[in-house]
Amino acid sequence: MNFIFYLFYLVSDQKNVMPENRMWDIYTPDQLYWMTVAENFRGIAKFGGHQGCEKWTLAYAVPLLEDIVGRCDNAVAGNGRAADLRFGHDVVLMALVPLMCLDGYDKVPDDPEKLLAAWNLYDITPMAANMQMVFYRPVRKNDGEVLVKILLNEHEVTLPLKNHNGKYYRWNDVRKLLNDRIKKYKTKTERTK
């Protein structure tokens, strides 16, 4: 069975360096579908927020999210910093996305077939995957609240919060949501020690 998965990984990764890859032809469409379902389920159980695993997988991203919130608070306070860049592996982003409740990825279906429709790892962590938080400050400091828009792989995402003019959210609301999630999963991690 390992050989089948290793061959699938080899064929999957080749498309990143050889777009004209024809090795997919060794699989039937049905085999490709079920390999994708299995790989998706494995990735989510191991790194995403699947029930029963989330207390470990989401806790993996808690220190990163704490750092992100702290850096955002400093930037909003006006410390002169315009951008913070951070680089990491896809598994960290797989845990960060459900921890932050981006686009409903914190709700993971139990049924593997429904999982593929709702939680596709190839959409969350393609090559060069990224998450951006773009802040909008009022022109005059006392003219309103700081808003934030979050993008996953250059696409605007939703949060389970009241939005303003589309997919813009009050930073204070986003900060509260993120700090609540940090508290929830940090506590779970400490209980499992």
C-alpha positions as a printed Julia matrix, in Angstrom:
193×3 Matrix{Float64}:
   0.0    0.0     0.0
   2.87   2.38    0.74
   4.17   1.97   -2.82
   0.81   3.1    -4.21
   0.83   6.25   -2.09
   4.48   7.04   -2.81
   3.81   6.71   -6.53
   0.76   8.99   -6.14
   2.95  11.59   -4.35
   5.57  11.39   -7.08
   2.99  11.87   -9.83
   1.26  14.67   -7.88
   4.47  16.58   -7.27
   5.65  16.33  -10.85
   2.92  18.71  -12.0
   4.67  21.42   -9.98
   7.83  21.17  -12.08
   6.58  19.52  -15.27
   3.12  20.88  -16.22
   3.04  18.64  -19.3
   3.22  15.59  -17.01
   1.39  12.64  -18.55
   2.02  10.22  -15.66
  -1.56  10.78  -14.49
  -2.52   8.39  -17.29
  -1.43   5.4   -15.16
  -4.49   6.02  -12.96
  -8.15   5.73  -13.81
 -10.33   8.73  -12.89
 -11.89   6.64  -10.1
  -8.47   5.75   -8.66
  -7.42   9.4    -8.76
 -10.59  10.44   -6.99
 -10.16   7.92   -4.15
  -6.44   8.64   -3.78
  -7.32  12.32   -3.47
 -10.01  11.55   -0.87
  -7.56   9.42    1.12
  -4.76  12.01    0.92
  -7.16  14.8     1.87
  -8.42  12.85    4.88
  -4.88  11.95    5.97
  -3.75  15.58    5.74
  -6.71  16.92    7.66
  -6.53  14.25   10.37
  -2.8   14.83   10.75
  -2.57  18.62   10.38
  -6.07  20.14   10.08
  -8.93  20.38   12.53
 -10.59  16.96   12.28
 -12.67  16.01   15.32
 -10.71  13.99   17.82
  -7.4   15.31   16.51
  -8.03  19.06   16.71
  -6.72  19.5    20.24
  -3.26  18.53   18.99
  -3.33  19.72   15.4
  -4.79  23.16   16.05
  -2.63  23.59   19.16
   0.34  23.23   16.82
  -0.49  26.68   15.37
  -1.29  28.43   18.68
   2.22  29.93   19.23
   2.23  31.22   15.66
  -1.22  32.78   16.02
  -0.2   34.39   19.32
   2.77  35.95   17.53
   0.62  37.11   14.61
  -1.92  38.79   16.92
   0.88  40.5    18.86
   2.53  41.79   15.68
  -0.82  42.99   14.35
  -1.51  44.84   17.59
   1.9   46.54   17.35
   1.31  47.56   13.74
  -2.17  48.89   14.51
  -0.72  50.86   17.44
   1.5   52.64   14.9
   4.98  51.31   15.58
   6.03  52.31   12.05
   6.07  48.78   10.68
   4.26  48.33    7.39
   4.62  44.58    6.91
   5.67  41.42    8.68
   6.58  38.44    6.54
   6.81  34.92    7.84
   7.69  31.79    5.95
   6.88  28.24    6.92
   5.75  24.85    5.73
   2.29  23.97    4.43
   1.42  21.91    7.51
   1.56  25.04    9.67
  -0.89  26.79    7.34
  -3.13  23.68    7.41
  -3.41  24.1    11.18
  -3.58  27.92   11.13
  -6.53  28.13    8.7
  -9.04  26.18   10.87
  -7.63  27.74   14.05
  -8.47  31.18   12.61
 -11.91  29.98   11.36
 -11.12  31.11    7.81
 -13.89  30.37    5.29
 -15.55  27.84    7.63
 -12.53  25.51    7.62
 -12.97  25.11   11.37
 -15.96  22.87   10.61
 -14.66  19.55    9.31
 -17.17  16.94    8.07
 -16.75  13.37    9.39
 -17.74  11.74    6.08
 -14.58  11.41    3.89
 -16.57  12.08    0.68
 -18.1   15.28    2.08
 -14.68  16.21    3.37
 -13.28  16.5    -0.16
 -15.97  19.0    -1.15
 -15.63  21.07    2.02
 -11.93  20.81    2.83
  -9.64  20.45   -0.17
  -5.97  20.57    0.83
  -5.03  21.57   -2.71
  -7.02  24.79   -2.32
  -5.64  25.55    1.14
  -1.99  24.69    0.57
  -1.03  24.82   -3.09
   2.59  25.61   -3.98
   3.51  29.04   -2.52
   0.45  29.01   -0.23
   0.04  32.18    1.79
  -2.22  34.02    4.21
  -2.35  37.8     4.3
  -3.95  40.2     6.73
  -4.42  43.65    5.19
  -5.23  46.49    7.58
  -7.14  49.66    6.75
  -6.7   52.59    9.06
  -9.05  55.61    8.95
  -7.53  58.66    7.26
  -7.95  60.65   10.46
  -7.0   58.61   13.51
 -10.23  59.27   15.44
 -12.51  58.83   12.39
 -13.35  55.19   12.85
 -12.04  51.76   13.58
  -9.22  49.82   12.02
 -10.55  47.24    9.56
  -8.84  44.08    8.37
  -9.32  41.87    5.33
  -7.82  38.38    5.27
  -6.72  36.62    2.12
  -5.83  32.96    1.67
  -3.8   32.39   -1.47
  -4.79  35.86   -2.71
  -8.52  35.17   -2.29
 -10.65  37.04    0.23
 -11.96  34.78    2.99
 -14.82  35.07    5.44
 -14.82  34.94    9.22
 -17.73  34.03   11.52
 -18.1   37.73   12.4
 -20.17  40.7    11.28
 -18.49  42.19    8.23
 -18.33  45.76    7.0
 -18.66  46.54    3.28
 -17.91  43.05    2.06
 -15.14  41.01    3.62
 -13.74  43.72    5.89
 -13.88  43.12    9.65
 -13.23  45.31   12.68
  -9.76  44.46   14.02
 -11.12  44.47   17.59
 -13.65  41.77   16.63
 -11.04  39.71   14.79
  -8.58  40.03   17.69
 -11.25  38.78   20.12
 -12.1   35.8    17.89
  -8.42  34.87   17.5
  -7.63  35.29   21.19
 -10.66  33.15   22.09
  -9.41  30.41   19.74
  -5.89  30.68   21.2
  -7.28  30.33   24.7
  -9.46  27.36   23.73
  -6.68  25.35   22.08
  -3.85  26.42   24.36
  -5.92  25.15   27.29
  -6.56  21.85   25.48
  -2.83  21.44   24.89
  -1.97  22.05   28.51
  -4.59  19.5    29.65
  -3.06  16.78   27.46
   0.44  17.12   28.96
